[in-house]
Amino acid sequence: DAGVTQSPTHLIKTRGQQVTLRCSPKSGHDTVSWYQQALGQGPQFIFQYYEEEERQRGNFPDRFSGHQFPNYSSELNVNALLLGDSALYLCASSSRRAWGSPLHFGNGTRLTVT
Amino acid sequence: GQQLNQSPQSMFIQEGEDVSMNCTSSSIFNTWLWYKQDPGEGPVLLIALYKAGELTSNGRLTAQFGITRKDSFLNISASIPSDVGIYFCAGHTGNQFYFGTGTSLTVIP
């Protein structure tokens, strides 16, 4: 039973560039949430997707966008990268059928913006 | 967003000791989760709590959903070196999970 998988594991980008991060949810899960975790902080909610639409959004600018595919996998896109976007980006999956269903996390993508 | 305060921020304990940490908020939550995160990895779910007053164990770990629904507690008994890591609480409300700032645990052999 595959858990949540994320790619790539590490990424180095330059200010102003764009980046795409990918996530495959745990088998049986239909909802994907993305979190940003700065060093020494707890995860901060970016947005959540299910049924291929963004359903909830945290306090992040429009430079952060996403997509969910029919197979429930998801992408996180960040445009016009800033130095402050350097963080661990975590994908978490859950099931809409179970309200309050726990989040299962991948190991994240470490993004460094120089 | 919702603010979850975890304490203590860090702990240094001897192997074999028991550990207690908690998470408090001014908001009411419907679900409380506890996660452990090792360096370079994503958070791993330890315990999920769904009812006020609920007490749930997972091996040496025991967590409680506070009766006010504004707090939760995690206890680790007889700590071992592999308990080292950062522990996060997460509360669910408004169809979203909010995370605490974490408790860093160091176990001294």
JSON list of C-alpha atoms in Angstrom, two decimals:
[
{"chain": "A", "resi": 1, "resn": "ASP", "atom": "CA", "xyz": [0.00, 0.00, 0.00]},
{"chain": "A", "resi": 2, "resn": "ALA", "atom": "CA", "xyz": [1.84, 3.05, -1.29]},
{"chain": "A", "resi": 3, "resn": "GLY", "atom": "CA", "xyz": [1.77, 6.08, 0.93]},
{"chain": "A", "resi": 4, "resn": "VAL", "atom": "CA", "xyz": [1.90, 9.68, -0.23]},
{"chain": "A", "resi": 5, "resn": "THR", "atom": "CA", "xyz": [4.71, 10.26, -2.71]},
{"chain": "A", "resi": 6, "resn": "GLN", "atom": "CA", "xyz": [6.16, 13.62, -3.67]},
{"chain": "A", "resi": 7, "resn": "SER", "atom": "CA", "xyz": [8.62, 14.69, -6.33]},
{"chain": "A", "resi": 8, "resn": "PRO", "atom": "CA", "xyz": [11.20, 16.02, -6.58]},
{"chain": "A", "resi": 9, "resn": "THR", "atom": "CA", "xyz": [12.75, 15.65, -3.13]},
{"chain": "A", "resi": 10, "resn": "HIS", "atom": "CA", "xyz": [14.95, 18.71, -3.51]},
{"chain": "A", "resi": 11, "resn": "LEU", "atom": "CA", "xyz": [14.92, 21.69, -5.84]},
{"chain": "A", "resi": 12, "resn": "ILE", "atom": "CA", "xyz": [17.01, 24.81, -6.21]},
{"chain": "A", "resi": 13, "resn": "LYS", "atom": "CA", "xyz": [15.56, 27.75, -8.10]},
{"chain": "A", "resi": 14, "resn": "THR", "atom": "CA", "xyz": [16.43, 31.39, -8.69]},
{"chain": "A", "resi": 15, "resn": "ARG", "atom": "CA", "xyz": [14.28, 34.36, -7.68]},
{"chain": "A", "resi": 16, "resn": "GLY", "atom": "CA", "xyz": [11.64, 35.10, -10.28]},
{"chain": "A", "resi": 17, "resn": "GLN", "atom": "CA", "xyz": [11.51, 31.57, -11.65]},
{"chain": "A", "resi": 18, "resn": "GLN", "atom": "CA", "xyz": [8.54, 29.24, -11.54]},
{"chain": "A", "resi": 19, "resn": "VAL", "atom": "CA", "xyz": [8.37, 25.80, -9.95]},
{"chain": "A", "resi": 20, "resn": "THR", "atom": "CA", "xyz": [6.01, 22.79, -10.10]},
{"chain": "A", "resi": 21, "resn": "LEU", "atom": "CA", "xyz": [5.85, 20.21, -7.35]},
{"chain": "A", "resi": 22, "resn": "ARG", "atom": "CA", "xyz": [4.02, 16.91, -7.68]},
{"chain": "A", "resi": 23, "resn": "CYS", "atom": "CA", "xyz": [2.12, 14.64, -5.32]},
{"chain": "A", "resi": 24, "resn": "SER", "atom": "CA", "xyz": [0.44, 11.24, -5.53]},
{"chain": "A", "resi": 25, "resn": "PRO", "atom": "CA", "xyz": [-1.98, 10.56, -2.69]},
{"chain": "A", "resi": 26, "resn": "LYS", "atom": "CA", "xyz": [-2.20, 7.45, -0.56]},
{"chain": "A", "resi": 27, "resn": "SER", "atom": "CA", "xyz": [-4.22, 4.66, -2.14]},
{"chain": "A", "resi": 28, "resn": "GLY", "atom": "CA", "xyz": [-7.93, 5.16, -1.41]},
{"chain": "A", "resi": 29, "resn": "HIS", "atom": "CA", "xyz": [-7.62, 8.90, -0.73]},
{"chain": "A", "resi": 30, "resn": "ASP", "atom": "CA", "xyz": [-9.32, 11.48, -2.90]},
{"chain": "A", "resi": 31, "resn": "THR", "atom": "CA", "xyz": [-8.34, 14.76, -1.26]},
{"chain": "A", "resi": 32, "resn": "VAL", "atom": "CA", "xyz": [-4.96, 16.47, -1.42]},
{"chain": "A", "resi": 33, "resn": "SER", "atom": "CA", "xyz": [-3.81, 19.35, 0.75]},
{"chain": "A", "resi": 34, "resn": "TRP", "atom": "CA", "xyz": [-0.60, 21.31, 0.39]},
{"chain": "A", "resi": 35, "resn": "TYR", "atom": "CA", "xyz": [1.36, 22.80, 3.26]},
{"chain": "A", "resi": 36, "resn": "GLN", "atom": "CA", "xyz": [4.41, 25.04, 3.51]},
{"chain": "A", "resi": 37, "resn": "GLN", "atom": "CA", "xyz": [6.76, 24.39, 6.41]},
{"chain": "A", "resi": 38, "resn": "ALA", "atom": "CA", "xyz": [9.43, 26.96, 7.12]},
{"chain": "A", "resi": 39, "resn": "LEU", "atom": "CA", "xyz": [12.42, 25.92, 9.20]},
{"chain": "A", "resi": 40, "resn": "GLY", "atom": "CA", "xyz": [11.48, 25.53, 12.85]},
{"chain": "A", "resi": 41, "resn": "GLN", "atom": "CA", "xyz": [7.77, 26.09, 12.21]},
{"chain": "A", "resi": 42, "resn": "GLY", "atom": "CA", "xyz": [4.66, 24.00, 11.95]},
{"chain": "A", "resi": 43, "resn": "PRO", "atom": "CA", "xyz": [3.07, 23.32, 8.56]},
{"chain": "A", "resi": 44, "resn": "GLN", "atom": "CA", "xyz": [1.01, 26.21, 7.15]},
{"chain": "A", "resi": 45, "resn": "PHE", "atom": "CA", "xyz": [-2.02, 25.36, 5.01]},
{"chain": "A", "resi": 46, "resn": "ILE", "atom": "CA", "xyz": [-1.81, 26.51, 1.38]},
{"chain": "A", "resi": 47, "resn": "PHE", "atom": "CA", "xyz": [-4.87, 24.92, -0.21]},
{"chain": "A", "resi": 48, "resn": "GLN", "atom": "CA", "xyz": [-6.91, 21.76, -0.59]},
{"chain": "A", "resi": 49, "resn": "TYR", "atom": "CA", "xyz": [-8.19, 19.97, -3.70]},
{"chain": "A", "resi": 50, "resn": "TYR", "atom": "CA", "xyz": [-10.85, 17.40, -4.22]},
{"chain": "A", "resi": 51, "resn": "GLU", "atom": "CA", "xyz": [-12.95, 16.57, -7.24]},
{"chain": "A", "resi": 52, "resn": "GLU", "atom": "CA", "xyz": [-10.31, 18.45, -9.26]},
{"chain": "A", "resi": 53, "resn": "GLU", "atom": "CA", "xyz": [-11.19, 21.81, -7.76]},
{"chain": "A", "resi": 54, "resn": "GLU", "atom": "CA", "xyz": [-9.62, 24.06, -5.12]},
{"chain": "A", "resi": 55, "resn": "ARG", "atom": "CA", "xyz": [-11.97, 23.87, -2.13]},
{"chain": "A", "resi": 56, "resn": "GLN", "atom": "CA", "xyz": [-10.16, 25.68, 0.66]},
{"chain": "A", "resi": 57, "resn": "ARG", "atom": "CA", "xyz": [-7.32, 28.16, 0.62]},
{"chain": "A", "resi": 58, "resn": "GLY", "atom": "CA", "xyz": [-5.04, 29.47, 3.31]},
{"chain": "A", "resi": 59, "resn": "ASN", "atom": "CA", "xyz": [-3.42, 32.88, 3.50]},
{"chain": "A", "resi": 60, "resn": "PHE", "atom": "CA", "xyz": [-1.16, 32.54, 0.46]},
{"chain": "A", "resi": 61, "resn": "PRO", "atom": "CA", "xyz": [-0.93, 34.84, -2.57]},
{"chain": "A", "resi": 62, "resn": "ASP", "atom": "CA", "xyz": [-2.16, 33.99, -6.04]},
{"chain": "A", "resi": 63, "resn": "ARG", "atom": "CA", "xyz": [1.40, 33.13, -7.02]},
{"chain": "A", "resi": 64, "resn": "PHE", "atom": "CA", "xyz": [0.58, 29.79, -5.44]},
{"chain": "A", "resi": 65, "resn": "SER", "atom": "CA", "xyz": [-1.74, 27.72, -7.61]},
{"chain": "A", "resi": 66, "resn": "GLY", "atom": "CA", "xyz": [-2.54, 24.10, -7.98]},
{"chain": "A", "resi": 67, "resn": "HIS", "atom": "CA", "xyz": [-4.24, 21.41, -9.91]},
{"chain": "A", "resi": 68, "resn": "GLN", "atom": "CA", "xyz": [-5.74, 18.01, -9.22]},
{"chain": "A", "resi": 69, "resn": "PHE", "atom": "CA", "xyz": [-5.99, 15.33, -11.87]},
{"chain": "A", "resi": 70, "resn": "PRO", "atom": "CA", "xyz": [-8.69, 12.68, -12.37]},
{"chain": "A", "resi": 71, "resn": "ASN", "atom": "CA", "xyz": [-6.43, 10.08, -10.70]},
{"chain": "A", "resi": 72, "resn": "TYR", "atom": "CA", "xyz": [-6.38, 12.36, -7.58]},
{"chain": "A", "resi": 73, "resn": "SER", "atom": "CA", "xyz": [-2.71, 13.30, -8.00]},
{"chain": "A", "resi": 74, "resn": "SER", "atom": "CA", "xyz": [-1.91, 16.96, -7.64]},
{"chain": "A", "resi": 75, "resn": "GLU", "atom": "CA", "xyz": [0.53, 19.69, -8.56]},
{"chain": "A", "resi": 76, "resn": "LEU", "atom": "CA", "xyz": [1.55, 22.82, -6.71]},
{"chain": "A", "resi": 77, "resn": "ASN", "atom": "CA", "xyz": [2.82, 25.70, -8.86]},
{"chain": "A", "resi": 78, "resn": "VAL", "atom": "CA", "xyz": [4.60, 28.74, -7.52]},
{"chain": "A", "resi": 79, "resn": "ASN", "atom": "CA", "xyz": [5.29, 31.67, -9.84]},
{"chain": "A", "resi": 80, "resn": "ALA", "atom": "CA", "xyz": [7.69, 34.60, -9.47]},
{"chain": "A", "resi": 81, "resn": "LEU", "atom": "CA", "xyz": [9.64, 32.88, -6.70]},
{"chain": "A", "resi": 82, "resn": "LEU", "atom": "CA", "xyz": [10.83, 34.94, -3.76]},
{"chain": "A", "resi": 83, "resn": "LEU", "atom": "CA", "xyz": [13.61, 34.13, -1.32]},
{"chain": "A", "resi": 84, "resn": "GLY", "atom": "CA", "xyz": [10.93, 33.72, 1.36]},
{"chain": "A", "resi": 85, "resn": "ASP", "atom": "CA", "xyz": [9.39, 30.85, -0.58]},
{"chain": "A", "resi": 86, "resn": "SER", "atom": "CA", "xyz": [12.30, 28.65, 0.51]},
{"chain": "A", "resi": 87, "resn": "ALA", "atom": "CA", "xyz": [10.71, 25.94, 2.63]},
{"chain": "A", "resi": 88, "resn": "LEU", "atom": "CA", "xyz": [9.68, 22.30, 2.84]},
{"chain": "A", "resi": 89, "resn": "TYR", "atom": "CA", "xyz": [6.49, 21.79, 0.84]},
{"chain": "A", "resi": 90, "resn": "LEU", "atom": "CA", "xyz": [4.37, 18.98, 2.16]},
{"chain": "A", "resi": 91, "resn": "CYS", "atom": "CA", "xyz": [1.55, 17.20, 0.44]},
{"chain": "A", "resi": 92, "resn": "ALA", "atom": "CA", "xyz": [-1.05, 15.45, 2.57]},
{"chain": "A", "resi": 93, "resn": "SER", "atom": "CA", "xyz": [-3.89, 13.20, 1.45]},
{"chain": "A", "resi": 94, "resn": "SER", "atom": "CA", "xyz": [-7.12, 12.24, 3.15]},
{"chain": "A", "resi": 95, "resn": "SER", "atom": "CA", "xyz": [-10.55, 10.84, 2.39]},
{"chain": "A", "resi": 96, "resn": "ARG", "atom": "CA", "xyz": [-13.63, 13.02, 1.97]},
{"chain": "A", "resi": 97, "resn": "ARG", "atom": "CA", "xyz": [-15.81, 10.07, 2.88]},
{"chain": "A", "resi": 98, "resn": "ALA", "atom": "CA", "xyz": [-14.56, 10.26, 6.46]},
{"chain": "A", "resi": 99, "resn": "TRP", "atom": "CA", "xyz": [-15.17, 13.69, 7.97]},
{"chain": "A", "resi": 100, "resn": "GLY", "atom": "CA", "xyz": [-12.14, 14.92, 9.89]},
{"chain": "A", "resi": 101, "resn": "SER", "atom": "CA", "xyz": [-10.14, 12.12, 8.30]},
{"chain": "A", "resi": 102, "resn": "PRO", "atom": "CA", "xyz": [-6.49, 12.38, 9.41]},
{"chain": "A", "resi": 103, "resn": "LEU", "atom": "CA", "xyz": [-3.93, 13.78, 7.01]},
{"chain": "A", "resi": 104, "resn": "HIS", "atom": "CA", "xyz": [-1.24, 11.44, 5.73]},
{"chain": "A", "resi": 105, "resn": "PHE", "atom": "CA", "xyz": [1.89, 13.28, 4.65]},
{"chain": "A", "resi": 106, "resn": "GLY", "atom": "CA", "xyz": [4.57, 12.67, 2.09]},
{"chain": "A", "resi": 107, "resn": "ASN", "atom": "CA", "xyz": [8.22, 13.39, 2.84]},
{"chain": "A", "resi": 108, "resn": "GLY", "atom": "CA", "xyz": [8.02, 16.76, 1.15]},
{"chain": "A", "resi": 109, "resn": "THR", "atom": "CA", "xyz": [9.96, 18.72, -1.43]},
{"chain": "A", "resi": 110, "resn": "ARG", "atom": "CA", "xyz": [12.72, 20.94, -0.09]},
{"chain": "A", "resi": 111, "resn": "LEU", "atom": "CA", "xyz": [12.69, 24.14, -2.19]},
{"chain": "A", "resi": 112, "resn": "THR", "atom": "CA", "xyz": [15.61, 26.52, -1.99]},
{"chain": "A", "resi": 113, "resn": "VAL", "atom": "CA", "xyz": [15.30, 29.89, -3.73]},
{"chain": "A", "resi": 114, "resn": "THR", "atom": "CA", "xyz": [18.57, 31.76, -4.32]},
{"chain": "B", "resi": 1, "resn": "GLY", "atom": "CA", "xyz": [-5.85, 31.56, 10.97]},
{"chain": "B", "resi": 2, "resn": "GLN", "atom": "CA", "xyz": [-6.29, 29.63, 14.16]},
{"chain": "B", "resi": 3, "resn": "GLN", "atom": "CA", "xyz": [-3.47, 29.76, 16.69]},
{"chain": "B", "resi": 4, "resn": "LEU", "atom": "CA", "xyz": [-2.34, 26.55, 18.39]},
{"chain": "B", "resi": 5, "resn": "ASN", "atom": "CA", "xyz": [0.18, 26.98, 21.18]},
{"chain": "B", "resi": 6, "resn": "GLN", "atom": "CA", "xyz": [2.36, 24.00, 21.99]},
{"chain": "B", "resi": 7, "resn": "SER", "atom": "CA", "xyz": [4.39, 23.66, 25.13]},
{"chain": "B", "resi": 8, "resn": "PRO", "atom": "CA", "xyz": [7.05, 23.14, 25.99]},
{"chain": "B", "resi": 9, "resn": "GLN", "atom": "CA", "xyz": [8.90, 24.36, 22.93]},
{"chain": "B", "resi": 10, "resn": "SER", "atom": "CA", "xyz": [11.72, 21.90, 23.61]},
{"chain": "B", "resi": 11, "resn": "MET", "atom": "CA", "xyz": [12.51, 19.14, 26.09]},
{"chain": "B", "resi": 12, "resn": "PHE", "atom": "CA", "xyz": [15.71, 17.37, 27.08]},
{"chain": "B", "resi": 13, "resn": "ILE", "atom": "CA", "xyz": [15.08, 14.18, 29.04]},
{"chain": "B", "resi": 14, "resn": "GLN", "atom": "CA", "xyz": [16.90, 11.06, 30.17]},
{"chain": "B", "resi": 15, "resn": "GLU", "atom": "CA", "xyz": [16.10, 7.76, 28.51]},
{"chain": "B", "resi": 16, "resn": "GLY", "atom": "CA", "xyz": [13.39, 5.98, 30.47]},
{"chain": "B", "resi": 17, "resn": "GLU", "atom": "CA", "xyz": [11.67, 9.13, 31.67]},
{"chain": "B", "resi": 18, "resn": "ASP", "atom": "CA", "xyz": [8.07, 9.97, 30.92]},
{"chain": "B", "resi": 19, "resn": "VAL", "atom": "CA", "xyz": [7.21, 12.97, 28.75]},
{"chain": "B", "resi": 20, "resn": "SER", "atom": "CA", "xyz": [4.20, 15.26, 28.72]},
{"chain": "B", "resi": 21, "resn": "MET", "atom": "CA", "xyz": [3.39, 17.96, 26.22]},
{"chain": "B", "resi": 22, "resn": "ASN", "atom": "CA", "xyz": [0.26, 19.90, 25.40]},
{"chain": "B", "resi": 23, "resn": "CYS", "atom": "CA", "xyz": [-1.46, 22.01, 22.83]},
{"chain": "B", "resi": 24, "resn": "THR", "atom": "CA", "xyz": [-3.89, 24.82, 23.59]},
{"chain": "B", "resi": 25, "resn": "SER", "atom": "CA", "xyz": [-6.05, 27.17, 21.59]},
{"chain": "B", "resi": 26, "resn": "SER", "atom": "CA", "xyz": [-8.67, 29.83, 22.09]},
{"chain": "B", "resi": 27, "resn": "SER", "atom": "CA", "xyz": [-10.79, 28.05, 19.45]},
{"chain": "B", "resi": 28, "resn": "ILE", "atom": "CA", "xyz": [-12.84, 24.87, 19.63]},
{"chain": "B", "resi": 29, "resn": "PHE", "atom": "CA", "xyz": [-11.73, 21.94, 17.51]},
{"chain": "B", "resi": 30, "resn": "ASN", "atom": "CA", "xyz": [-13.63, 18.86, 16.36]},
{"chain": "B", "resi": 31, "resn": "THR", "atom": "CA", "xyz": [-10.63, 16.60, 15.89]},
{"chain": "B", "resi": 32, "resn": "TRP", "atom": "CA", "xyz": [-7.16, 16.58, 17.38]},
{"chain": "B", "resi": 33, "resn": "LEU", "atom": "CA", "xyz": [-4.20, 14.84, 15.77]},
{"chain": "B", "resi": 34, "resn": "TRP", "atom": "CA", "xyz": [-0.66, 14.26, 17.01]},
{"chain": "B", "resi": 35, "resn": "TYR", "atom": "CA", "xyz": [2.24, 13.87, 14.59]},
{"chain": "B", "resi": 36, "resn": "LYS", "atom": "CA", "xyz": [5.98, 13.16, 14.90]},
{"chain": "B", "resi": 37, "resn": "GLN", "atom": "CA", "xyz": [8.43, 14.55, 12.38]},
{"chain": "B", "resi": 38, "resn": "ASP", "atom": "CA", "xyz": [11.99, 13.35, 11.93]},
{"chain": "B", "resi": 39, "resn": "PRO", "atom": "CA", "xyz": [14.58, 15.51, 10.12]},
{"chain": "B", "resi": 40, "resn": "GLY", "atom": "CA", "xyz": [14.11, 15.49, 6.35]},
{"chain": "B", "resi": 41, "resn": "GLU", "atom": "CA", "xyz": [10.83, 13.62, 6.53]},
{"chain": "B", "resi": 42, "resn": "GLY", "atom": "CA", "xyz": [7.15, 14.43, 6.57]},
{"chain": "B", "resi": 43, "resn": "PRO", "atom": "CA", "xyz": [5.04, 14.28, 9.74]},
{"chain": "B", "resi": 44, "resn": "VAL", "atom": "CA", "xyz": [3.86, 10.80, 10.69]},
{"chain": "B", "resi": 45, "resn": "LEU", "atom": "CA", "xyz": [0.47, 10.37, 12.34]},
{"chain": "B", "resi": 46, "resn": "LEU", "atom": "CA", "xyz": [0.69, 9.06, 15.91]},
{"chain": "B", "resi": 47, "resn": "ILE", "atom": "CA", "xyz": [-2.80, 9.40, 17.35]},
{"chain": "B", "resi": 48, "resn": "ALA", "atom": "CA", "xyz": [-6.19, 10.76, 16.21]},
{"chain": "B", "resi": 49, "resn": "LEU", "atom": "CA", "xyz": [-8.84, 11.96, 18.69]},
{"chain": "B", "resi": 50, "resn": "TYR", "atom": "CA", "xyz": [-12.47, 12.61, 17.72]},
{"chain": "B", "resi": 51, "resn": "LYS", "atom": "CA", "xyz": [-14.47, 13.19, 20.92]},
{"chain": "B", "resi": 52, "resn": "ALA", "atom": "CA", "xyz": [-14.09, 15.57, 23.84]},
{"chain": "B", "resi": 53, "resn": "GLY", "atom": "CA", "xyz": [-12.66, 13.70, 26.80]},
{"chain": "B", "resi": 54, "resn": "GLU", "atom": "CA", "xyz": [-11.42, 10.84, 24.62]},
{"chain": "B", "resi": 55, "resn": "LEU", "atom": "CA", "xyz": [-8.26, 9.11, 25.83]},
{"chain": "B", "resi": 56, "resn": "THR", "atom": "CA", "xyz": [-6.42, 7.04, 23.22]},
{"chain": "B", "resi": 57, "resn": "SER", "atom": "CA", "xyz": [-3.21, 5.02, 23.42]},
{"chain": "B", "resi": 58, "resn": "ASN", "atom": "CA", "xyz": [-0.77, 3.85, 20.79]},
{"chain": "B", "resi": 59, "resn": "GLY", "atom": "CA", "xyz": [1.90, 1.74, 22.47]},
{"chain": "B", "resi": 60, "resn": "ARG", "atom": "CA", "xyz": [3.81, 3.96, 24.88]},
{"chain": "B", "resi": 61, "resn": "LEU", "atom": "CA", "xyz": [1.93, 7.03, 23.64]},
{"chain": "B", "resi": 62, "resn": "THR", "atom": "CA", "xyz": [-1.29, 8.29, 25.19]},
{"chain": "B", "resi": 63, "resn": "ALA", "atom": "CA", "xyz": [-3.21, 11.35, 24.05]},
{"chain": "B", "resi": 64, "resn": "GLN", "atom": "CA", "xyz": [-6.32, 13.06, 25.36]},
{"chain": "B", "resi": 65, "resn": "PHE", "atom": "CA", "xyz": [-8.89, 15.35, 23.74]},
{"chain": "B", "resi": 66, "resn": "GLY", "atom": "CA", "xyz": [-9.56, 18.07, 26.30]},
{"chain": "B", "resi": 67, "resn": "ILE", "atom": "CA", "xyz": [-13.14, 18.35, 27.57]},
{"chain": "B", "resi": 68, "resn": "THR", "atom": "CA", "xyz": [-13.28, 22.03, 26.60]},
{"chain": "B", "resi": 69, "resn": "ARG", "atom": "CA", "xyz": [-12.29, 20.97, 23.06]},
{"chain": "B", "resi": 70, "resn": "LYS", "atom": "CA", "xyz": [-9.68, 23.73, 23.14]},
{"chain": "B", "resi": 71, "resn": "ASP", "atom": "CA", "xyz": [-6.73, 21.59, 24.16]},
{"chain": "B", "resi": 72, "resn": "SER", "atom": "CA", "xyz": [-5.05, 18.23, 23.84]},
{"chain": "B", "resi": 73, "resn": "PHE", "atom": "CA", "xyz": [-2.26, 16.40, 25.65]},
{"chain": "B", "resi": 74, "resn": "LEU", "atom": "CA", "xyz": [0.31, 13.83, 24.61]},
{"chain": "B", "resi": 75, "resn": "ASN", "atom": "CA", "xyz": [2.23, 11.62, 27.02]},
{"chain": "B", "resi": 76, "resn": "ILE", "atom": "CA", "xyz": [5.11, 9.31, 26.18]},
{"chain": "B", "resi": 77, "resn": "SER", "atom": "CA", "xyz": [6.05, 6.74, 28.78]},
{"chain": "B", "resi": 78, "resn": "ALA", "atom": "CA", "xyz": [9.50, 5.21, 29.28]},
{"chain": "B", "resi": 79, "resn": "SER", "atom": "CA", "xyz": [11.15, 7.27, 26.53]},
{"chain": "B", "resi": 80, "resn": "ILE", "atom": "CA", "xyz": [13.71, 5.65, 24.24]},
{"chain": "B", "resi": 81, "resn": "PRO", "atom": "CA", "xyz": [16.29, 7.24, 21.89]},
{"chain": "B", "resi": 82, "resn": "SER", "atom": "CA", "xyz": [14.09, 6.79, 18.81]},
{"chain": "B", "resi": 83, "resn": "ASP", "atom": "CA", "xyz": [11.47, 9.07, 20.39]},
{"chain": "B", "resi": 84, "resn": "VAL", "atom": "CA", "xyz": [13.72, 11.98, 19.39]},
{"chain": "B", "resi": 85, "resn": "GLY", "atom": "CA", "xyz": [12.00, 14.33, 16.97]},
{"chain": "B", "resi": 86, "resn": "ILE", "atom": "CA", "xyz": [9.52, 17.15, 16.72]},
{"chain": "B", "resi": 87, "resn": "TYR", "atom": "CA", "xyz": [5.97, 16.54, 17.84]},
{"chain": "B", "resi": 88, "resn": "PHE", "atom": "CA", "xyz": [3.13, 18.54, 16.31]},
{"chain": "B", "resi": 89, "resn": "CYS", "atom": "CA", "xyz": [-0.48, 18.83, 17.31]},
{"chain": "B", "resi": 90, "resn": "ALA", "atom": "CA", "xyz": [-3.14, 19.62, 14.73]},
{"chain": "B", "resi": 91, "resn": "GLY", "atom": "CA", "xyz": [-6.73, 20.70, 15.28]},
{"chain": "B", "resi": 92, "resn": "HIS", "atom": "CA", "xyz": [-9.57, 20.38, 12.79]},
{"chain": "B", "resi": 93, "resn": "THR", "atom": "CA", "xyz": [-12.22, 23.04, 12.36]},
{"chain": "B", "resi": 94, "resn": "GLY", "atom": "CA", "xyz": [-13.90, 24.74, 9.42]},
{"chain": "B", "resi": 95, "resn": "ASN", "atom": "CA", "xyz": [-12.91, 21.86, 7.16]},
{"chain": "B", "resi": 96, "resn": "GLN", "atom": "CA", "xyz": [-9.23, 22.58, 7.72]},
{"chain": "B", "resi": 97, "resn": "PHE", "atom": "CA", "xyz": [-6.39, 21.39, 9.95]},
{"chain": "B", "resi": 98, "resn": "TYR", "atom": "CA", "xyz": [-4.28, 23.90, 11.85]},
{"chain": "B", "resi": 99, "resn": "PHE", "atom": "CA", "xyz": [-0.88, 22.95, 13.21]},
{"chain": "B", "resi": 100, "resn": "GLY", "atom": "CA", "xyz": [0.97, 23.91, 16.35]},
{"chain": "B", "resi": 101, "resn": "THR", "atom": "CA", "xyz": [4.54, 25.17, 16.38]},
{"chain": "B", "resi": 102, "resn": "GLY", "atom": "CA", "xyz": [5.94, 21.88, 17.61]},
{"chain": "B", "resi": 103, "resn": "THR", "atom": "CA", "xyz": [7.74, 20.45, 20.65]},
{"chain": "B", "resi": 104, "resn": "SER", "atom": "CA", "xyz": [11.30, 19.33, 20.02]},
{"chain": "B", "resi": 105, "resn": "LEU", "atom": "CA", "xyz": [12.20, 16.24, 22.08]},
{"chain": "B", "resi": 106, "resn": "THR", "atom": "CA", "xyz": [15.76, 15.17, 22.80]},
{"chain": "B", "resi": 107, "resn": "VAL", "atom": "CA", "xyz": [16.35, 11.89, 24.65]},
{"chain": "B", "resi": 108, "resn": "ILE", "atom": "CA", "xyz": [19.70, 11.50, 26.37]},
{"chain": "B", "resi": 109, "resn": "PRO", "atom": "CA", "xyz": [20.85, 7.87, 26.54]}
]
